mmCIF file of C-alpha atoms and ligand atoms in Angstrom:
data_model
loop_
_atom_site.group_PDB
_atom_site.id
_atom_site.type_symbol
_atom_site.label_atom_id
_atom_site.label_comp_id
_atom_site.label_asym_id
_atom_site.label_seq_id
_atom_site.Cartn_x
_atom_site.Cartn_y
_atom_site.Cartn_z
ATOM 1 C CA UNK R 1 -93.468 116.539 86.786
ATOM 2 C CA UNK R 2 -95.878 116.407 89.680
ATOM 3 C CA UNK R 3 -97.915 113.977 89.033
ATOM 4 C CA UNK R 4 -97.947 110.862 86.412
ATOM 5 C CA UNK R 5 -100.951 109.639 85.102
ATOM 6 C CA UNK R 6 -101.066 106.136 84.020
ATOM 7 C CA UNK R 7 -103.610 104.580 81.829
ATOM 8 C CA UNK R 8 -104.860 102.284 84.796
ATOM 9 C CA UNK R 9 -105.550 104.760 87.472
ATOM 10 C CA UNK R 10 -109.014 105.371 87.685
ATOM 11 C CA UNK R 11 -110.027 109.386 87.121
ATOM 12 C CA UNK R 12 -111.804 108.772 90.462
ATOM 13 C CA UNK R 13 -108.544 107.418 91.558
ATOM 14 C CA UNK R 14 -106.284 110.700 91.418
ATOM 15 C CA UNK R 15 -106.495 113.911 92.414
ATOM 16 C CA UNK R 16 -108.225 116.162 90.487
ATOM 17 C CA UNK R 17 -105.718 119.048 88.804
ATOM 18 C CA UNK R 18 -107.770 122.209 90.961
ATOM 19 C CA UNK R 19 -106.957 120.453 94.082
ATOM 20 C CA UNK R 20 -103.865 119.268 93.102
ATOM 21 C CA UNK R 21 -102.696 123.147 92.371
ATOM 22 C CA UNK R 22 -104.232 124.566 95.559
ATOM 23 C CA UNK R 23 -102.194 121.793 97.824
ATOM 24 C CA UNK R 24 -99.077 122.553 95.570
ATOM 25 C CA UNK R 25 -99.532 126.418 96.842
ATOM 26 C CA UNK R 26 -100.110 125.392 100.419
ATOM 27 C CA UNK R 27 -96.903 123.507 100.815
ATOM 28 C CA UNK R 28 -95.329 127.010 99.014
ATOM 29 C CA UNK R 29 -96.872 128.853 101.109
ATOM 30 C CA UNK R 30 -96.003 126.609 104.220
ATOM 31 C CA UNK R 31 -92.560 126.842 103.519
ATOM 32 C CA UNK R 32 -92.892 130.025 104.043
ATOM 33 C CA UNK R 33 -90.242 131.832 102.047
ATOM 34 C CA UNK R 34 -89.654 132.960 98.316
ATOM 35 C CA UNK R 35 -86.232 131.489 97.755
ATOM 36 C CA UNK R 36 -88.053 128.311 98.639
ATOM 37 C CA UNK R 37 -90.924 128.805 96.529
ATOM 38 C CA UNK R 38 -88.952 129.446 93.565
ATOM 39 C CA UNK R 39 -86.816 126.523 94.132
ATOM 40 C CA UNK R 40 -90.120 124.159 95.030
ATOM 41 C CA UNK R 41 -91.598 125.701 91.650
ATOM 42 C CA UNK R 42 -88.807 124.906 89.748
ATOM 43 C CA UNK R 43 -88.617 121.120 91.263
ATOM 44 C CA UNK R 44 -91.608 120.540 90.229
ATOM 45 C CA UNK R 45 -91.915 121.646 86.747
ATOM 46 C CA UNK R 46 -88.887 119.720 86.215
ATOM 47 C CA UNK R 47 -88.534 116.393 84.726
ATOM 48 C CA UNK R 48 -89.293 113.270 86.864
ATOM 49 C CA UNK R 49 -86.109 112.118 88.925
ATOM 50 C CA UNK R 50 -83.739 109.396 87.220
ATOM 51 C CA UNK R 51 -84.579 107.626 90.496
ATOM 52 C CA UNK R 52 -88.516 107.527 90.671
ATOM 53 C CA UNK R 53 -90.318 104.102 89.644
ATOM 54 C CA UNK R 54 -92.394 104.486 86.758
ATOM 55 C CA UNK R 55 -94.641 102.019 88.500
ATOM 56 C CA UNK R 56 -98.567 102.748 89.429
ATOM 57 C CA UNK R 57 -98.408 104.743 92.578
ATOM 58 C CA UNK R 58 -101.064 104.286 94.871
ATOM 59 C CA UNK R 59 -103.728 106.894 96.366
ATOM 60 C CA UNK R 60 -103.551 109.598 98.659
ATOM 61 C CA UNK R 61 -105.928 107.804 100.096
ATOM 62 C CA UNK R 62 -104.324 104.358 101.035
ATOM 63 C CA UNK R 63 -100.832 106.026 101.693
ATOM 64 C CA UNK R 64 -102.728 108.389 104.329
ATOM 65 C CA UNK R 65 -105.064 105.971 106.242
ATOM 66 C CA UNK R 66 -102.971 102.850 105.990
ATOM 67 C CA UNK R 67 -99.709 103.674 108.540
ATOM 68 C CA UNK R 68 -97.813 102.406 110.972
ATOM 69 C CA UNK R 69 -96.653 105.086 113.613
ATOM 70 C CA UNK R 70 -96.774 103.395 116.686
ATOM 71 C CA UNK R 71 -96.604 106.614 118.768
ATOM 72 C CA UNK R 72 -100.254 107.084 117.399
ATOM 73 C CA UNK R 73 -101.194 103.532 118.672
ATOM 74 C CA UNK R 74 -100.760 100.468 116.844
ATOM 75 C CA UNK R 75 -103.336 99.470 114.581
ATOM 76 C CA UNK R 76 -103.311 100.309 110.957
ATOM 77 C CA UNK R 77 -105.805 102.824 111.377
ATOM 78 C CA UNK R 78 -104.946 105.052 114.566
ATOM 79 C CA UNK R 79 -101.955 107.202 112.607
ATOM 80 C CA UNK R 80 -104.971 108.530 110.602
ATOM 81 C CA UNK R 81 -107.234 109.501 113.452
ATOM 82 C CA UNK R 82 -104.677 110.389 116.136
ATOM 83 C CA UNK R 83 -101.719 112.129 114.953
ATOM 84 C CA UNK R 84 -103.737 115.591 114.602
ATOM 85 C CA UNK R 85 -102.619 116.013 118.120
ATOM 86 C CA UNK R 86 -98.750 116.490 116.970
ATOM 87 C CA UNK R 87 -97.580 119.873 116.699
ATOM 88 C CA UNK R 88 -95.438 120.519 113.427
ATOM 89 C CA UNK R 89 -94.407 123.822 114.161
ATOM 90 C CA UNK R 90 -92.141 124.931 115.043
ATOM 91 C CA UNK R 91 -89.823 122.097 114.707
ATOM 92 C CA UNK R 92 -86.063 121.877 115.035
ATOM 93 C CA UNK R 93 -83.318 118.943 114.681
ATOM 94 C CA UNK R 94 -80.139 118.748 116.743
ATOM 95 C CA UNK R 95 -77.395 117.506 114.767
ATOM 96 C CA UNK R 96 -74.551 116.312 117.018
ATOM 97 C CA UNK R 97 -71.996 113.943 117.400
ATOM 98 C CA UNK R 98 -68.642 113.431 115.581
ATOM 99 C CA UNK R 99 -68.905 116.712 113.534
ATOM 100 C CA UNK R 100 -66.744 119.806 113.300
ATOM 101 C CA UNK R 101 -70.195 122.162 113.435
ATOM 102 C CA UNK R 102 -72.937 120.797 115.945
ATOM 103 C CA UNK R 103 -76.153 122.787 115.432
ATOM 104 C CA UNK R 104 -79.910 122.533 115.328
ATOM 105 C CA UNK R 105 -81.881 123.402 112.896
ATOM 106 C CA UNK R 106 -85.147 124.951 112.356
ATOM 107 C CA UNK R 107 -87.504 123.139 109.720
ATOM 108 C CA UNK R 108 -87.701 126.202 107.783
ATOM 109 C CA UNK R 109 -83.639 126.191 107.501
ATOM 110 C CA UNK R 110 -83.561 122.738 106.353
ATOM 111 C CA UNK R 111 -86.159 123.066 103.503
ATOM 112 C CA UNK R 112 -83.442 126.007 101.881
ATOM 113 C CA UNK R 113 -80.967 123.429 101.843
ATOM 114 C CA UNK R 114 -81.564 121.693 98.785
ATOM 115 C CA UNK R 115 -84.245 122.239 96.368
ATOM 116 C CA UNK R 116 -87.456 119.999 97.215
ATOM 117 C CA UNK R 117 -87.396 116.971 94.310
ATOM 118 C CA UNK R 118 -90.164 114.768 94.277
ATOM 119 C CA UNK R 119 -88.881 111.072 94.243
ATOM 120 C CA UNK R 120 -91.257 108.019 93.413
ATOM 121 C CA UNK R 121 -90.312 105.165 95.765
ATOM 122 C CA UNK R 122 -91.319 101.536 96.012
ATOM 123 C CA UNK R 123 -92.000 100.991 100.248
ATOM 124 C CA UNK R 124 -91.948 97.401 101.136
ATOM 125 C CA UNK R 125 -92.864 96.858 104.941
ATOM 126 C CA UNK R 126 -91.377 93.868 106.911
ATOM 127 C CA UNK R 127 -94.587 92.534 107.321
ATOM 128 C CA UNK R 128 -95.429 91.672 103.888
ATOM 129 C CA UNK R 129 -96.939 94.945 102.414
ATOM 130 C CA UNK R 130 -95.719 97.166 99.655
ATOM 131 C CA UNK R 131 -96.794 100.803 98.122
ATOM 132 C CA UNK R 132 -95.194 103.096 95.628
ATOM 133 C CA UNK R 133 -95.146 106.977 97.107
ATOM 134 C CA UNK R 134 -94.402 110.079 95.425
ATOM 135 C CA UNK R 135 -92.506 111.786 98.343
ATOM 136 C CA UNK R 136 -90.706 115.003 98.324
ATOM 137 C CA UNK R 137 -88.009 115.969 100.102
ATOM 138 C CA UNK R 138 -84.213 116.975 99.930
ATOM 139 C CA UNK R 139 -81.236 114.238 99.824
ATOM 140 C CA UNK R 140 -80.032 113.733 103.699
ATOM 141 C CA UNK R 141 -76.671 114.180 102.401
ATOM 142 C CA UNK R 142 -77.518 118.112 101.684
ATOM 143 C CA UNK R 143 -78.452 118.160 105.843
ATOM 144 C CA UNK R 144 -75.254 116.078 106.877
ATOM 145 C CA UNK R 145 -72.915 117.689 104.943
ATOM 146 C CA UNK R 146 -73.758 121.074 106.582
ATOM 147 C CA UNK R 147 -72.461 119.640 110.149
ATOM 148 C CA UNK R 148 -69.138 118.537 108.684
ATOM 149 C CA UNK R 149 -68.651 114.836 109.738
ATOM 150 C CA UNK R 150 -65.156 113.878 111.005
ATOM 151 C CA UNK R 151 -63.496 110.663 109.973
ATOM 152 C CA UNK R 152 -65.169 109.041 113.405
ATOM 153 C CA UNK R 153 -68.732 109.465 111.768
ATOM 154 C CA UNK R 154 -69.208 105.772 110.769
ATOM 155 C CA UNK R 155 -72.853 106.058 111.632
ATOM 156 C CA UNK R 156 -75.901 107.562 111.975
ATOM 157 C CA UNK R 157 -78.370 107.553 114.757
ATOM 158 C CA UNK R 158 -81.870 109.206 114.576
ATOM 159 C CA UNK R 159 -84.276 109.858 117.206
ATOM 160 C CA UNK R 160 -88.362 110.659 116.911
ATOM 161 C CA UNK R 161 -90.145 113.018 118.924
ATOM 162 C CA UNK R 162 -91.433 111.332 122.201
ATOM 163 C CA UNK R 163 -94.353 113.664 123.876
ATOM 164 C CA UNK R 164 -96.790 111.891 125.866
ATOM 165 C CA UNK R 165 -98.703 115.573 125.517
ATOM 166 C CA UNK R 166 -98.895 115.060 121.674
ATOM 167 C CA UNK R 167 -98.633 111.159 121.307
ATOM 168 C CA UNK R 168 -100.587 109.131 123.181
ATOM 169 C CA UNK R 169 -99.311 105.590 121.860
ATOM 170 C CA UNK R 170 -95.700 106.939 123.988
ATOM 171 C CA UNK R 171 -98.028 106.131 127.285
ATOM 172 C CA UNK R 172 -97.770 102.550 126.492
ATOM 173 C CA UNK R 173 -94.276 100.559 126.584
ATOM 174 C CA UNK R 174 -94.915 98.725 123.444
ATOM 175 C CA UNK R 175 -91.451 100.120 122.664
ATOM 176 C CA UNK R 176 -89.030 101.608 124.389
ATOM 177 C CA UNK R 177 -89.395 104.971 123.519
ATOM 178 C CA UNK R 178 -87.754 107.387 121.661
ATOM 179 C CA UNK R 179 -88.610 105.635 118.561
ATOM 180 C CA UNK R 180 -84.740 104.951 117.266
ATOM 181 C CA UNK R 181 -83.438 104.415 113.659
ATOM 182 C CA UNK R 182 -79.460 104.032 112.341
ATOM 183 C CA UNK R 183 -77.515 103.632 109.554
ATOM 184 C CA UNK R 184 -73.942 103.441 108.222
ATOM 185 C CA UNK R 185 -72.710 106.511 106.921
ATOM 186 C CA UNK R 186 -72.344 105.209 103.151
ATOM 187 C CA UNK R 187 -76.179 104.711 103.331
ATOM 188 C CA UNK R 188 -76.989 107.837 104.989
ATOM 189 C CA UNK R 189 -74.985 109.595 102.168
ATOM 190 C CA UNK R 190 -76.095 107.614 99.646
ATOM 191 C CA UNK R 191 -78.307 109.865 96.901
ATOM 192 C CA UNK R 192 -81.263 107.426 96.991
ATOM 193 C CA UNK R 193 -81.874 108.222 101.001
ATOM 194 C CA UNK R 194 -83.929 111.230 101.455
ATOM 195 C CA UNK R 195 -85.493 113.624 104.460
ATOM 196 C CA UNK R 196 -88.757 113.573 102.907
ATOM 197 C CA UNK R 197 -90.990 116.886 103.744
ATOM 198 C CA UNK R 198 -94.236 116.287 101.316
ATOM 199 C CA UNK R 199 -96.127 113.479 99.473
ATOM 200 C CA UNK R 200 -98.507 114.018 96.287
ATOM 201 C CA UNK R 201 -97.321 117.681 96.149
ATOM 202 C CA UNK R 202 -98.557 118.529 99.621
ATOM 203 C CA UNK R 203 -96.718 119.145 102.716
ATOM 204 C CA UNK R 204 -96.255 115.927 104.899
ATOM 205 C CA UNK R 205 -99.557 114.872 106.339
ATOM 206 C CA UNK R 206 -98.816 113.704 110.490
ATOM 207 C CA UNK R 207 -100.030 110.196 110.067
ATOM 208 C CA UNK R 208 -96.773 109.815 107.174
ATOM 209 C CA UNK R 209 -94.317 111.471 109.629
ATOM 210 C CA UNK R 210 -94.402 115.388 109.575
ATOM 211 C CA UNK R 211 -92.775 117.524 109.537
ATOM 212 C CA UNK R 212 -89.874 115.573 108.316
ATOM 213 C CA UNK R 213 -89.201 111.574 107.902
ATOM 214 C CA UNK R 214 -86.745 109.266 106.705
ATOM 215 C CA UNK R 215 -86.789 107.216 103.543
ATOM 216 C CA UNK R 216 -84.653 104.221 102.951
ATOM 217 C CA UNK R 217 -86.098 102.936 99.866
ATOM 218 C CA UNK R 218 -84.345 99.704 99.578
ATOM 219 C CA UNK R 219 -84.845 98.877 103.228
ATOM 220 C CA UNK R 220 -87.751 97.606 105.189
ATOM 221 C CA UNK R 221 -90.082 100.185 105.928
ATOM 222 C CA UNK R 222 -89.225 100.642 109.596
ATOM 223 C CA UNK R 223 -86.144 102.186 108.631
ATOM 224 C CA UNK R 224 -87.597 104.904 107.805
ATOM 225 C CA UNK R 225 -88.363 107.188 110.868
ATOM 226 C CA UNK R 226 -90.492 109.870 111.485
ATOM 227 C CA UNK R 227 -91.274 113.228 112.986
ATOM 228 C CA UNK R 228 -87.233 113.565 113.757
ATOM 229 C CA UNK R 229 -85.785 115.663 116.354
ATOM 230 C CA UNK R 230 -82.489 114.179 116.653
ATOM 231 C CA UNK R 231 -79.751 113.208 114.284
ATOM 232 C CA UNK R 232 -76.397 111.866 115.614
ATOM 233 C CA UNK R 233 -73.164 110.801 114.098
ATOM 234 C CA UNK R 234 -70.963 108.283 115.760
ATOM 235 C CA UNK R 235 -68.507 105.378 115.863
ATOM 236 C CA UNK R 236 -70.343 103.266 117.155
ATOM 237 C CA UNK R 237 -73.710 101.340 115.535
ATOM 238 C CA UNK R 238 -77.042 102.970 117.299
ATOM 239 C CA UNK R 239 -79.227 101.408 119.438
ATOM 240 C CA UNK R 240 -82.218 101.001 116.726
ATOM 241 C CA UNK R 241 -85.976 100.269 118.169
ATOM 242 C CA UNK R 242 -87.020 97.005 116.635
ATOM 243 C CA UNK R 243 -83.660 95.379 116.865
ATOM 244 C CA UNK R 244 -83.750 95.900 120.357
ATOM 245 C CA UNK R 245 -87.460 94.376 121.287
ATOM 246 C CA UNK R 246 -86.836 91.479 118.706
ATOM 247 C CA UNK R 247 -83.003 91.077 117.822
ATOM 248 C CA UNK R 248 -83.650 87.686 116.774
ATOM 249 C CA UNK R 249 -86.549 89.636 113.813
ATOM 250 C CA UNK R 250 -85.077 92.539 113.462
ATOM 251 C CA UNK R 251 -81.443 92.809 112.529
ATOM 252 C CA UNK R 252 -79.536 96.350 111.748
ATOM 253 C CA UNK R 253 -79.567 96.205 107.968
ATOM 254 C CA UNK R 254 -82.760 95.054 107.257
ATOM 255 C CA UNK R 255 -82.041 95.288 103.525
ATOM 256 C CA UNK R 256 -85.313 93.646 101.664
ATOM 257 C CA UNK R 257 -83.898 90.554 100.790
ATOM 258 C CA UNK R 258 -86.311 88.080 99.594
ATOM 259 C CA UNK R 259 -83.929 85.217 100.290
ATOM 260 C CA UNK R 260 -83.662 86.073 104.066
ATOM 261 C CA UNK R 261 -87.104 84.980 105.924
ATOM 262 C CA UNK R 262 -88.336 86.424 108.697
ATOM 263 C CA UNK R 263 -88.293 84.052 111.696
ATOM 264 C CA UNK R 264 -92.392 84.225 111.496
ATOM 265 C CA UNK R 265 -93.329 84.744 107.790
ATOM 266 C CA UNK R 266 -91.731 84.277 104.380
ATOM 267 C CA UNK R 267 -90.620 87.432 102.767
ATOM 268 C CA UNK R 268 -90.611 85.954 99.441
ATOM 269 C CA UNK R 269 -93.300 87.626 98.272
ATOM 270 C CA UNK R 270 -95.596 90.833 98.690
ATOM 271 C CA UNK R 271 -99.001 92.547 98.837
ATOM 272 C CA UNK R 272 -99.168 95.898 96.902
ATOM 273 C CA UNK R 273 -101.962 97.566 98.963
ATOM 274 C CA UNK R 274 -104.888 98.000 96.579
ATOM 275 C CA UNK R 275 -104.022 94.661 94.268
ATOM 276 C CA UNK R 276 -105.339 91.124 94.808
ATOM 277 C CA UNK R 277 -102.571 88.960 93.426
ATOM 278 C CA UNK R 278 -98.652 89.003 95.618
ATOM 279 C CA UNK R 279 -95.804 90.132 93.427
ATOM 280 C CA UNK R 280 -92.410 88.987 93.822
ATOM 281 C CA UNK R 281 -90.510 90.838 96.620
ATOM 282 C CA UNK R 282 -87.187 92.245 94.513
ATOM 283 C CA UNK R 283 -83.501 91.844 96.406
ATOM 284 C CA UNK R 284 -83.269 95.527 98.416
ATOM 285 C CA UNK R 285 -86.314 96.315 96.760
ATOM 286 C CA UNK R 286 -85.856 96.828 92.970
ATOM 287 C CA UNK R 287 -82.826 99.253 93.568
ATOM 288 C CA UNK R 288 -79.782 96.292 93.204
ATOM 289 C CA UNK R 289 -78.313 98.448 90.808
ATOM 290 C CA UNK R 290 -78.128 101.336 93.110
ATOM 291 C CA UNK R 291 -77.058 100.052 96.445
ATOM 292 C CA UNK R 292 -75.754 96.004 95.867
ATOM 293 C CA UNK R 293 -71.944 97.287 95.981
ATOM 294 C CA UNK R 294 -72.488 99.082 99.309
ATOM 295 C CA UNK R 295 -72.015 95.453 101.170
ATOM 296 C CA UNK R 296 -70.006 93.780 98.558
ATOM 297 C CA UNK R 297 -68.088 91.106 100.305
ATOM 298 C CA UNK R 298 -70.921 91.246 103.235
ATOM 299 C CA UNK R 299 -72.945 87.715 104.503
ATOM 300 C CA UNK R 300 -76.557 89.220 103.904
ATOM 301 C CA UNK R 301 -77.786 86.039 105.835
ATOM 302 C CA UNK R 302 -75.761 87.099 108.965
ATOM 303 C CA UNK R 303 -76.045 90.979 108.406
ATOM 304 C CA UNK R 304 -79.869 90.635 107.930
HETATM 305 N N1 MTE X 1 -91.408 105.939 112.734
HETATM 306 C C1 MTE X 1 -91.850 106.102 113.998
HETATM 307 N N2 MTE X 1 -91.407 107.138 114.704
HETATM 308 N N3 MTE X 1 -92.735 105.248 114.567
HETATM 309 C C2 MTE X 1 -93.187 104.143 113.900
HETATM 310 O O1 MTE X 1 -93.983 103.383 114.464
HETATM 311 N N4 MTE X 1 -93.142 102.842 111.811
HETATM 312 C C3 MTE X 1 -92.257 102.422 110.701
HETATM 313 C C4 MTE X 1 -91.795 103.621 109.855
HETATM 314 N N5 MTE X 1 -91.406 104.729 110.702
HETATM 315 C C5 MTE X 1 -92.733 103.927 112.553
HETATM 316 C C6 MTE X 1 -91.851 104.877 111.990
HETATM 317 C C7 MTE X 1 -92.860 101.421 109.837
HETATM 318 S S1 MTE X 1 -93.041 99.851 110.510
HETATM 319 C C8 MTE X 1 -93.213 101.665 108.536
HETATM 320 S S2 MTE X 1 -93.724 100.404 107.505
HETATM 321 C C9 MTE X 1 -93.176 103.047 107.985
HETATM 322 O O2 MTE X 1 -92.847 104.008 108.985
HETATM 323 C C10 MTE X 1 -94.536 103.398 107.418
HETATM 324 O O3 MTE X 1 -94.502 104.649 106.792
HETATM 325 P P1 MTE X 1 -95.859 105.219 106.163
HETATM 326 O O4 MTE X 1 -96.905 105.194 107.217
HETATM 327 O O5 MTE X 1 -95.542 106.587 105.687
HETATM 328 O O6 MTE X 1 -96.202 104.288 105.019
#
């Protein structure tokens, strides 16, 4: 199912159904070939995914004008008004590193990897904000199994697009550019962890990461990178952007964990954009029962 409809959306609120159709054919038609159509078709006719919330999710609106992407410029806003400069296609992604079959891929390649599932996801950002998305996209598993990791792939190290040409936040050091992301292998293969291509049925709009982004869902929202171009397996844990401008904020992990504050702010608690009243932040985000026995054993406090 595309899209759910709860009692307490507004009508004004969601898309209307015409539009709704029409975007669903432009990301067909985007993708650009019938295999993929058929498969995208038959995604989305099917039930919802066993691992979508059920919870409110918010507008196209707030989830498209509300962004950080810091190689747009950093306020809240600039994602929105900026990113039309960045060129989607064509797009490719080296995958390198400790694998038997180093390659890079064209977007197109990647989308006939595994059909497109639309996946409902809580995001909680580290700075106190939360929003439930309906993304689609593919598993990243599907993309790194294709490369065949070796037993020295422990982790995973991804890399953004950095074009001064395209992105005009790059031109100031407010990080040090390539925007950089990791994780450990388990969480990269993990089924919950997807490349995500499309939100509310349409192809990925720039501001959200396009053509293709990262989601983590039971990590901090920084985790998950955008506009990738680079995907490398190693033995050693990656360099990641906001551990290295703040290690003392920003650790590896960055599992939600409500019990583990941020050296600034409490993190507790959260804002879902769009409601008044905070909500209880949930240990990695609602998804315990998923992901909890990835670090059993592990000092959360320590591995923050
Ligand atoms: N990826 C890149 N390349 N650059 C960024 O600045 N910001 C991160 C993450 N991925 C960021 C990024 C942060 S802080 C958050 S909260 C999420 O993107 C926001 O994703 P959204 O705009 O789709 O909600």
């Amino acid at each position: 199912m595309l899209i759910r409809r709860p009692s307490d959306i507004l009508p004004s609120e969601i898309t209307p159904p015409e539009v709704f159709l029409n975007r669903r054919q432009f990301m067909l038609a985007a993708a650009g070939s019938a295999l993929l159509a058929g498969e995208a078709m038959a995604a989305l006719k099917s039930a919802p995914s066993p691992y979508s919330t059920g919870e409110k999710m918010n507008s196209l609106k707030e989830i498209t004008t509300y962004n950080n992407f810091y190689e747009f410029g950093t306020d809240k806003s600039d994602p929105a008004e900026k990113a039309s400069s960045l060129k989607t296609r064509p797009w490719q992604i080296v995958v390198e590193g400790e694998v038997g079959k180093a390659r890079i891929f064209g977007i197109e390649e990647i989308l006939k990897l595994a059909p497109l599932e639309e996946r409902i996801y809580r995001l909680r950002c580290v700075e106190g904000w939360s929003m439930v998305i309906p993304w689609i996209g593919i598993p990243l598993a599907s993309l790194l199994k294709q490369v065949q990791p070796t037993g020295n792939a422990k982790f995973v190290a991804f890399e953004t697009l950095n074009d001064p040409t395209q992105m005009p936040g790059v031109k100031r050091q407010v990080l040090d550019w390539p925007y950089r992301e990791g994780l450990r292998i388990d969480e990269a293969m993990h089924p919950l962890t997807i490349l995500a291509v499309g939100l509310y049925g349409e192809v990925l709009p720039k501001q959200n990461g396009a053509p293709i982004r990262l989601v983590v869902p039971w990590k901090y929202g920084f985790k998950s990178i955008k506009s990738i171009v680079r995907i490398r397996l190693q033995t050693q844990q990656p360099v990641t952007s906001w551990n290295q401008s703040a290690p003392n904020e920003y650790g590896f992990y960055s599992n939600v964990n409500p019990a583990v504050d941020h050296p600034r702010w409490s993190q507790a608690s959260e804002r879902r954009i769009g409601e008044y009243f905070k909500r209880k932040t949930l240990p990695f985000n609602g998804y315990a029962d998923q992901v909890a026995s990835l670090y059993k054993g592990m000092n959360l406090i320590k591995n923050f």
